[in-house]
PDB file of N, CA and C in Angstrom:
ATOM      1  N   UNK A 524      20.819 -28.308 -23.782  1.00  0.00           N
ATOM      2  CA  UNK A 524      20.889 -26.878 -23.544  1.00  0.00           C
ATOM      3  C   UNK A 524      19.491 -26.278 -23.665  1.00  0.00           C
ATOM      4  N   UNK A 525      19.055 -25.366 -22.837  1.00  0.00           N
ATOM      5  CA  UNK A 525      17.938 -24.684 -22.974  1.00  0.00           C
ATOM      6  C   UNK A 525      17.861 -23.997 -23.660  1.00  0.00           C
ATOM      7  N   UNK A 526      16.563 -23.059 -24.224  1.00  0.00           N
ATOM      8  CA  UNK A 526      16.291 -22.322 -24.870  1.00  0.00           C
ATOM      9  C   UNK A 526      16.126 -21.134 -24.119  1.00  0.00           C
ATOM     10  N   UNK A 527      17.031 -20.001 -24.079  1.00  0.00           N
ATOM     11  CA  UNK A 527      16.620 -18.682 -23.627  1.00  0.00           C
ATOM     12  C   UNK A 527      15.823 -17.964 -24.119  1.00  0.00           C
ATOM     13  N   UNK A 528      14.964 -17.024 -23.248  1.00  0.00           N
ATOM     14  CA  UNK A 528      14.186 -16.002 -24.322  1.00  0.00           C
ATOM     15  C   UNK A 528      14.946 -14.651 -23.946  1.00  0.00           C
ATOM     16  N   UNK A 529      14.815 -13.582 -24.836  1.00  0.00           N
ATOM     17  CA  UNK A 529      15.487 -12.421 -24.918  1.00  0.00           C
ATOM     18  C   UNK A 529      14.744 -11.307 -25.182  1.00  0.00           C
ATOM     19  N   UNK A 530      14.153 -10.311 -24.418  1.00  0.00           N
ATOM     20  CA  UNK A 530      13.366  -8.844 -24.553  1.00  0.00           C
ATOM     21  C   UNK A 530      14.655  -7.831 -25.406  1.00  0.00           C
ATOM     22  N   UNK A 531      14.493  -7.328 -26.387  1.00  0.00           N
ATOM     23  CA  UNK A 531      15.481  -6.459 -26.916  1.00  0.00           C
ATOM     24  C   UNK A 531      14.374  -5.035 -27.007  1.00  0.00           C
ATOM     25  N   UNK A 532      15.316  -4.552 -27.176  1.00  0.00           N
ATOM     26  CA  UNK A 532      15.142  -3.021 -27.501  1.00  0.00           C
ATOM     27  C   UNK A 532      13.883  -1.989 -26.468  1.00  0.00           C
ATOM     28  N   UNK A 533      13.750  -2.614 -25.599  1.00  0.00           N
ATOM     29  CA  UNK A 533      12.991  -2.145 -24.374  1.00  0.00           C
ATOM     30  C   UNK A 533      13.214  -1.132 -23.371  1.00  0.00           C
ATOM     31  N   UNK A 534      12.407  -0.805 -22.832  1.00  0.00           N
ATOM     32  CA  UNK A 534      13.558   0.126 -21.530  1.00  0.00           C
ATOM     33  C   UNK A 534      13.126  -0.843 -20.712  1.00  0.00           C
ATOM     34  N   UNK A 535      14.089  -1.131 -19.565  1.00  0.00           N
ATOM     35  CA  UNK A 535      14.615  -1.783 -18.670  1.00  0.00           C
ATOM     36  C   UNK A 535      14.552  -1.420 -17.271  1.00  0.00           C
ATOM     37  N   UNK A 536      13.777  -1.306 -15.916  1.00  0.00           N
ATOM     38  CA  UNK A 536      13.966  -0.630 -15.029  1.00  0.00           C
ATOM     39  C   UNK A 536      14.708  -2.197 -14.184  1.00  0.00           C
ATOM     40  N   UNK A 537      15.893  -1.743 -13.619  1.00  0.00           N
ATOM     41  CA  UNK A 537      16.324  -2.971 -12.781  1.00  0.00           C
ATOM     42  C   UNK A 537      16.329  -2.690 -11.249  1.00  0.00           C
ATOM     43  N   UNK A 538      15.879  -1.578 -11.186  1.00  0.00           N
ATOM     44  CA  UNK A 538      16.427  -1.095  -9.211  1.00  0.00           C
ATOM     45  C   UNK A 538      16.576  -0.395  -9.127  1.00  0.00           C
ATOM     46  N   UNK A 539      17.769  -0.391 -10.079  1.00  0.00           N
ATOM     47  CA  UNK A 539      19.125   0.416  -9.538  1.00  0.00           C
ATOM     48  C   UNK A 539      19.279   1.611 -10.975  1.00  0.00           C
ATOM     49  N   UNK A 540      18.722   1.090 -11.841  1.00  0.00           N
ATOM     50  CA  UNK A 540      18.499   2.170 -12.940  1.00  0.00           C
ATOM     51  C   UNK A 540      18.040   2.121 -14.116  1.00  0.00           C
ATOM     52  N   UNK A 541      17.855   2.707 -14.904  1.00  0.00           N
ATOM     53  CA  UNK A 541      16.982   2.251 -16.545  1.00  0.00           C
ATOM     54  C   UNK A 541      18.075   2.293 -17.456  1.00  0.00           C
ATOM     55  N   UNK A 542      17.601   1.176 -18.074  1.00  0.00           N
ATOM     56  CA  UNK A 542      18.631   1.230 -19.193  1.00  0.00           C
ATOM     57  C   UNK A 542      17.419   1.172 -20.470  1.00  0.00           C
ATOM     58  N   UNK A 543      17.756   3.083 -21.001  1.00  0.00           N
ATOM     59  CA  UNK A 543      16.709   3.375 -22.042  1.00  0.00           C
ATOM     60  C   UNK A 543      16.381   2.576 -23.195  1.00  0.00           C
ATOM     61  N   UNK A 544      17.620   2.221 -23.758  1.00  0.00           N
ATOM     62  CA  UNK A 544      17.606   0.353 -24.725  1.00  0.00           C
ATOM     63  C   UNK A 544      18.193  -0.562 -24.322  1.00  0.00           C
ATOM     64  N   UNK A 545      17.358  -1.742 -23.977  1.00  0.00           N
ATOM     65  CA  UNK A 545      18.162  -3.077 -22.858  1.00  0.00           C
ATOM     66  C   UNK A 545      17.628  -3.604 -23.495  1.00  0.00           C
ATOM     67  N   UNK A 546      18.476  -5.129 -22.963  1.00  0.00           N
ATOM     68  CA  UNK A 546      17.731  -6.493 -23.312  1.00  0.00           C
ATOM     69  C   UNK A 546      17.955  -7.081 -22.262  1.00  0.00           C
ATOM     70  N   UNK A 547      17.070  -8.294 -22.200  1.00  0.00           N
ATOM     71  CA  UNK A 547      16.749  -9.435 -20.661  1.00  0.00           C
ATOM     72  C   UNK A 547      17.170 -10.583 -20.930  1.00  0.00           C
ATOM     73  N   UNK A 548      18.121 -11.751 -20.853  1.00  0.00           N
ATOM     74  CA  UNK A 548      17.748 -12.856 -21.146  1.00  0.00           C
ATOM     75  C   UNK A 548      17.695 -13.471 -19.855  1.00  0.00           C
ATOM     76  N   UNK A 549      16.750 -14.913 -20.464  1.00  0.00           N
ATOM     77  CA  UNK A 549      16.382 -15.038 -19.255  1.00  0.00           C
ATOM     78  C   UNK A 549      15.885 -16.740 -19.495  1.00  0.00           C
ATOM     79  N   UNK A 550      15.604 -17.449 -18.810  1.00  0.00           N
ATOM     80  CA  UNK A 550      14.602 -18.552 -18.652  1.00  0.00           C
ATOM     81  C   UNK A 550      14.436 -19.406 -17.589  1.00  0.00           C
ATOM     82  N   UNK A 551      14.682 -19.783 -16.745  1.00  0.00           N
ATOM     83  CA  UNK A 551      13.813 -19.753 -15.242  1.00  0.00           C
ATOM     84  C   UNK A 551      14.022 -19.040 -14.473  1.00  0.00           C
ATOM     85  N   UNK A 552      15.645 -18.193 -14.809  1.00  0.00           N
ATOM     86  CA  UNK A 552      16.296 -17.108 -13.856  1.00  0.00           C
ATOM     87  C   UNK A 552      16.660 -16.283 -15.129  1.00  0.00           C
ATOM     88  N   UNK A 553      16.785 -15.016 -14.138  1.00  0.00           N
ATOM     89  CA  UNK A 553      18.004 -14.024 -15.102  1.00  0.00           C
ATOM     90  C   UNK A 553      18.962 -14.368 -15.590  1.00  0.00           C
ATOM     91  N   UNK A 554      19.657 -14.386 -16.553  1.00  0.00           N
ATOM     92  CA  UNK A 554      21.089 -14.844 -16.932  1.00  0.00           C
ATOM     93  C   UNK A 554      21.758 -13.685 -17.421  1.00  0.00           C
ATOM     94  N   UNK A 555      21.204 -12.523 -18.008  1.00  0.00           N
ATOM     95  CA  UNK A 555      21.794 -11.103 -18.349  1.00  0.00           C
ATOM     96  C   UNK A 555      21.157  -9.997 -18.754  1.00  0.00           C
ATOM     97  N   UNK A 556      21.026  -8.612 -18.194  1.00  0.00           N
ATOM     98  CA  UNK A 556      20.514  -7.494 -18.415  1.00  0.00           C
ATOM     99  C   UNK A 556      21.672  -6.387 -18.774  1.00  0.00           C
ATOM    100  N   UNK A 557      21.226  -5.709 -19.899  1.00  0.00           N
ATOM    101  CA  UNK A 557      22.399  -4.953 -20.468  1.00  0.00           C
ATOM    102  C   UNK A 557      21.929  -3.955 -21.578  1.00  0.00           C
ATOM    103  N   UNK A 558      22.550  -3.098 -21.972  1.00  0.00           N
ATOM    104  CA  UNK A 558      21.771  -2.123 -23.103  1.00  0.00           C
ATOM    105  C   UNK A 558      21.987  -3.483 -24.160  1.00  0.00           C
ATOM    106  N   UNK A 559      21.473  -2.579 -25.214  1.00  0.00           N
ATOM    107  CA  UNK A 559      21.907  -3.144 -27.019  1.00  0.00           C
ATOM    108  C   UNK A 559      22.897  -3.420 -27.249  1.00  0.00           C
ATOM    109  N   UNK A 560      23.798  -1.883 -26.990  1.00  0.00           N
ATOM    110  CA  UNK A 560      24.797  -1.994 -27.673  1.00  0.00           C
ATOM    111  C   UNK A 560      25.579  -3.388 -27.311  1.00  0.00           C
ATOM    112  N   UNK A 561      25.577  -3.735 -26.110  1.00  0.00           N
ATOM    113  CA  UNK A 561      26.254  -4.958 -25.716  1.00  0.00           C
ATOM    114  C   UNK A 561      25.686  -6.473 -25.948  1.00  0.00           C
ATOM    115  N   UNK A 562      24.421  -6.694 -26.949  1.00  0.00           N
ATOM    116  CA  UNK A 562      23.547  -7.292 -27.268  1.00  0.00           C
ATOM    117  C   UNK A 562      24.466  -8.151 -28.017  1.00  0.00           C
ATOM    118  N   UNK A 563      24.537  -9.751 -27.673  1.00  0.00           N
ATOM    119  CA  UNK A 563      24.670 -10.782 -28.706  1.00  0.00           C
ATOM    120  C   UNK A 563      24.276 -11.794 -29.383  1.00  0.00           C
ATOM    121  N   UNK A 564      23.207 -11.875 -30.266  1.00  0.00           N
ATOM    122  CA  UNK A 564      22.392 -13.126 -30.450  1.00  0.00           C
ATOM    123  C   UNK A 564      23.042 -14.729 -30.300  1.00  0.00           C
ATOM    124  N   UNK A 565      22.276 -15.373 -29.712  1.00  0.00           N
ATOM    125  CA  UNK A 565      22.755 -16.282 -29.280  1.00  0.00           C
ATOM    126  C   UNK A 565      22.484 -17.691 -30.273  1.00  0.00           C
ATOM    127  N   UNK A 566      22.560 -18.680 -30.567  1.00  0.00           N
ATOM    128  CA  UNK A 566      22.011 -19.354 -31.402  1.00  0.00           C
ATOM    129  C   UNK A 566      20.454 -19.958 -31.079  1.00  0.00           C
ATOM    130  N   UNK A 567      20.418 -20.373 -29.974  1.00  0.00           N
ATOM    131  CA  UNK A 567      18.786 -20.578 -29.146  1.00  0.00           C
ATOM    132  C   UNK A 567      18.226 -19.554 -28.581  1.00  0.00           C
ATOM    133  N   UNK A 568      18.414 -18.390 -28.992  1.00  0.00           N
ATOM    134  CA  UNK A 568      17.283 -17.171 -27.913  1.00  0.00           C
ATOM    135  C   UNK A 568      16.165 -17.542 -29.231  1.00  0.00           C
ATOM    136  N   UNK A 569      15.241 -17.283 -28.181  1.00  0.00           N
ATOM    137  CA  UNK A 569      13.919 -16.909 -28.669  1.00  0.00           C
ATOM    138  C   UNK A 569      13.563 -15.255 -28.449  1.00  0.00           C
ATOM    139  N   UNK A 570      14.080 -14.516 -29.509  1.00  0.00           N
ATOM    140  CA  UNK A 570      13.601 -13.243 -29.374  1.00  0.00           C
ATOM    141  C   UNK A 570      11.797 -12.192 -29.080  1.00  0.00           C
ATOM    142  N   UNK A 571      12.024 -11.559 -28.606  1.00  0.00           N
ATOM    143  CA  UNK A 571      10.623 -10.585 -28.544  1.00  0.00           C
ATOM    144  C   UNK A 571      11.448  -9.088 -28.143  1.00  0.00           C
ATOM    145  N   UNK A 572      10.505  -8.877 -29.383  1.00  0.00           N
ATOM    146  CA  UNK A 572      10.467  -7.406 -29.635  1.00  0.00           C
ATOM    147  C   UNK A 572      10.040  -6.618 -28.746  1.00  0.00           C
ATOM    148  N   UNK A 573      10.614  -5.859 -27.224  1.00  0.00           N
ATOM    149  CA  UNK A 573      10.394  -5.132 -27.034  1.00  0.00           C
ATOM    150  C   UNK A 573      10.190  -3.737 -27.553  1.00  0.00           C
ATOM    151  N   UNK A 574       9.813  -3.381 -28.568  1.00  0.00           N
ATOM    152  CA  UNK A 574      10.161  -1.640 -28.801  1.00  0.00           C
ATOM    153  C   UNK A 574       8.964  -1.034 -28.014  1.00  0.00           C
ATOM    154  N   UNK A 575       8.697  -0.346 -27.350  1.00  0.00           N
ATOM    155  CA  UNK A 575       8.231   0.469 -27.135  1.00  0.00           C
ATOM    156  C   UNK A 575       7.804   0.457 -25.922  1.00  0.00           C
ATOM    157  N   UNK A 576       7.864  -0.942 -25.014  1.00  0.00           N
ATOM    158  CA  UNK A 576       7.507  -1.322 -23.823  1.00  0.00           C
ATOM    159  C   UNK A 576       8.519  -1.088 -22.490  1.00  0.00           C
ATOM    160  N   UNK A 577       7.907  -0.902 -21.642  1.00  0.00           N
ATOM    161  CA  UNK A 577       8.825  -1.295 -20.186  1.00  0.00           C
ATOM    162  C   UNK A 577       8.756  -2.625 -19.675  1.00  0.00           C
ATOM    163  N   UNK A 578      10.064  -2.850 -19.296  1.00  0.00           N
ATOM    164  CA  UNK A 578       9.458  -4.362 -18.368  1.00  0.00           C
ATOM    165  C   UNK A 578      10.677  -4.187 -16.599  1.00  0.00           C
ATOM    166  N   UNK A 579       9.823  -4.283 -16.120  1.00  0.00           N
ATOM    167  CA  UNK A 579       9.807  -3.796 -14.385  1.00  0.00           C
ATOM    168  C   UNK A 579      10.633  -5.053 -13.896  1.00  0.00           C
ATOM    169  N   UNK A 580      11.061  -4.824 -12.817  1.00  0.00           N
ATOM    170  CA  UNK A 580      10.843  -6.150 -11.719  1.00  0.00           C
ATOM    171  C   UNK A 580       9.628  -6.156 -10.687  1.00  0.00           C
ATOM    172  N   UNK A 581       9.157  -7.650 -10.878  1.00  0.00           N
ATOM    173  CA  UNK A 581       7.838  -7.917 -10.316  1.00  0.00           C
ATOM    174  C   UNK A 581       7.380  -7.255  -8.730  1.00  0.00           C
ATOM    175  N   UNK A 582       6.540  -6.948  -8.277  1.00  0.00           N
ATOM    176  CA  UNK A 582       5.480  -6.729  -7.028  1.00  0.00           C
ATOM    177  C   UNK A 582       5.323  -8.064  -6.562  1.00  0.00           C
ATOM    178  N   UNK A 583       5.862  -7.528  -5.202  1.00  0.00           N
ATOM    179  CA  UNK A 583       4.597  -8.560  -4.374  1.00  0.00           C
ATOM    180  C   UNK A 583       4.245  -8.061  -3.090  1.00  0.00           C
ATOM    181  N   UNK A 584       3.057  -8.381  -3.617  1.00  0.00           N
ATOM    182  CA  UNK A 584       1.543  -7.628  -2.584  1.00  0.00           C
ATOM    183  C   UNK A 584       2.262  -7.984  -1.014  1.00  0.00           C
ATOM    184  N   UNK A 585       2.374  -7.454   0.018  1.00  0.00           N
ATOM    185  CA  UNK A 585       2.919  -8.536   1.061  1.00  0.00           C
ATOM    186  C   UNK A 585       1.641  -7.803   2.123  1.00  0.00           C
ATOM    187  N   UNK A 586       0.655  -6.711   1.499  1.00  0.00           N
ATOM    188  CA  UNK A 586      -0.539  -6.334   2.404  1.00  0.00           C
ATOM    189  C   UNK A 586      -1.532  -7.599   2.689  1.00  0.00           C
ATOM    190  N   UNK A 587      -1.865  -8.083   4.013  1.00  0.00           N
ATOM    191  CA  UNK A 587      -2.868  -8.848   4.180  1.00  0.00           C
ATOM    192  C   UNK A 587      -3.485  -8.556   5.066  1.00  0.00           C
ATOM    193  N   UNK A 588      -4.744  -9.245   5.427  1.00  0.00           N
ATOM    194  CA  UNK A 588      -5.526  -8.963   6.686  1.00  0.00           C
ATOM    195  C   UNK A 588      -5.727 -10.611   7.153  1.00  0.00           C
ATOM    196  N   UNK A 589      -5.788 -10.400   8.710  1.00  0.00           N
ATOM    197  CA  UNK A 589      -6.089 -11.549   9.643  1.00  0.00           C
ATOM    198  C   UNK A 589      -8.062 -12.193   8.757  1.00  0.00           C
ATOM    199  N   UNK A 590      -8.119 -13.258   9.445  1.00  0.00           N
ATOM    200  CA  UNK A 590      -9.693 -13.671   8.983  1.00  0.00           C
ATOM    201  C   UNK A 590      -9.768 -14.379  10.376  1.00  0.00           C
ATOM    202  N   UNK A 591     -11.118 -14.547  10.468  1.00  0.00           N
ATOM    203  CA  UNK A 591     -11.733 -15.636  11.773  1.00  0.00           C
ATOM    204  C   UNK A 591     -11.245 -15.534  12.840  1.00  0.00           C
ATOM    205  N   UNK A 592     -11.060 -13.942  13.366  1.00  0.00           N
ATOM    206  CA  UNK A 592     -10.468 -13.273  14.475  1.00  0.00           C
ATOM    207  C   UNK A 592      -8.901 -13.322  14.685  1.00  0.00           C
ATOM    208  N   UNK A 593      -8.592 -13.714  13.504  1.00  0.00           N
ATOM    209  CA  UNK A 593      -6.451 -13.519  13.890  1.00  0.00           C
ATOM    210  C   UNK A 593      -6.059 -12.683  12.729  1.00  0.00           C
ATOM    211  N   UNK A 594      -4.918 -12.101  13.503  1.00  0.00           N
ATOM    212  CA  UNK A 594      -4.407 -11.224  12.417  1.00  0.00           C
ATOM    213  C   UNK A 594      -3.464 -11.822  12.103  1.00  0.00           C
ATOM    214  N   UNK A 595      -2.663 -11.572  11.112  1.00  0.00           N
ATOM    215  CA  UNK A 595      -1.231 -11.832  10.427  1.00  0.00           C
ATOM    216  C   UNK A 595      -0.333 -11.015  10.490  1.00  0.00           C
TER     217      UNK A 595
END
């Protein structure tokens, strides 16, 4: 069994809305995003203390420019 890691007490932006106290678990994929209140420690999370942070879903740049006369 893997070891999950878990963001608690964070705000959460997922898309679709913030959840002002969330937690993430997660470890090569998402496995669950949810406030606190619905928070269950698990026996293998590896916790981190979100307090006071945001954590987003990632950017990606998709601006490029052509080189050596071609564009993209």
């Amino acid at each position: 069994m893997q070891m999950s890691k878990v963001i608690t007490n964070a705000k959460i932006y997922t898309g679709e809305t913030v959840l002002e106290n969330g937690f993430i678990r997660f470890d090569h994929e998402i496995q669950a995003v949810d406030s606190m209140e619905h928070y269950q420690k698990k026996e293998d999370d590896q916790v981190i203390d979100g307090t006071g942070k945001n954590v987003i879903p990632g950017f990606i740049e998709v601006h490029s420019h052509g080189g050596y006369g071609s564009d993209t």
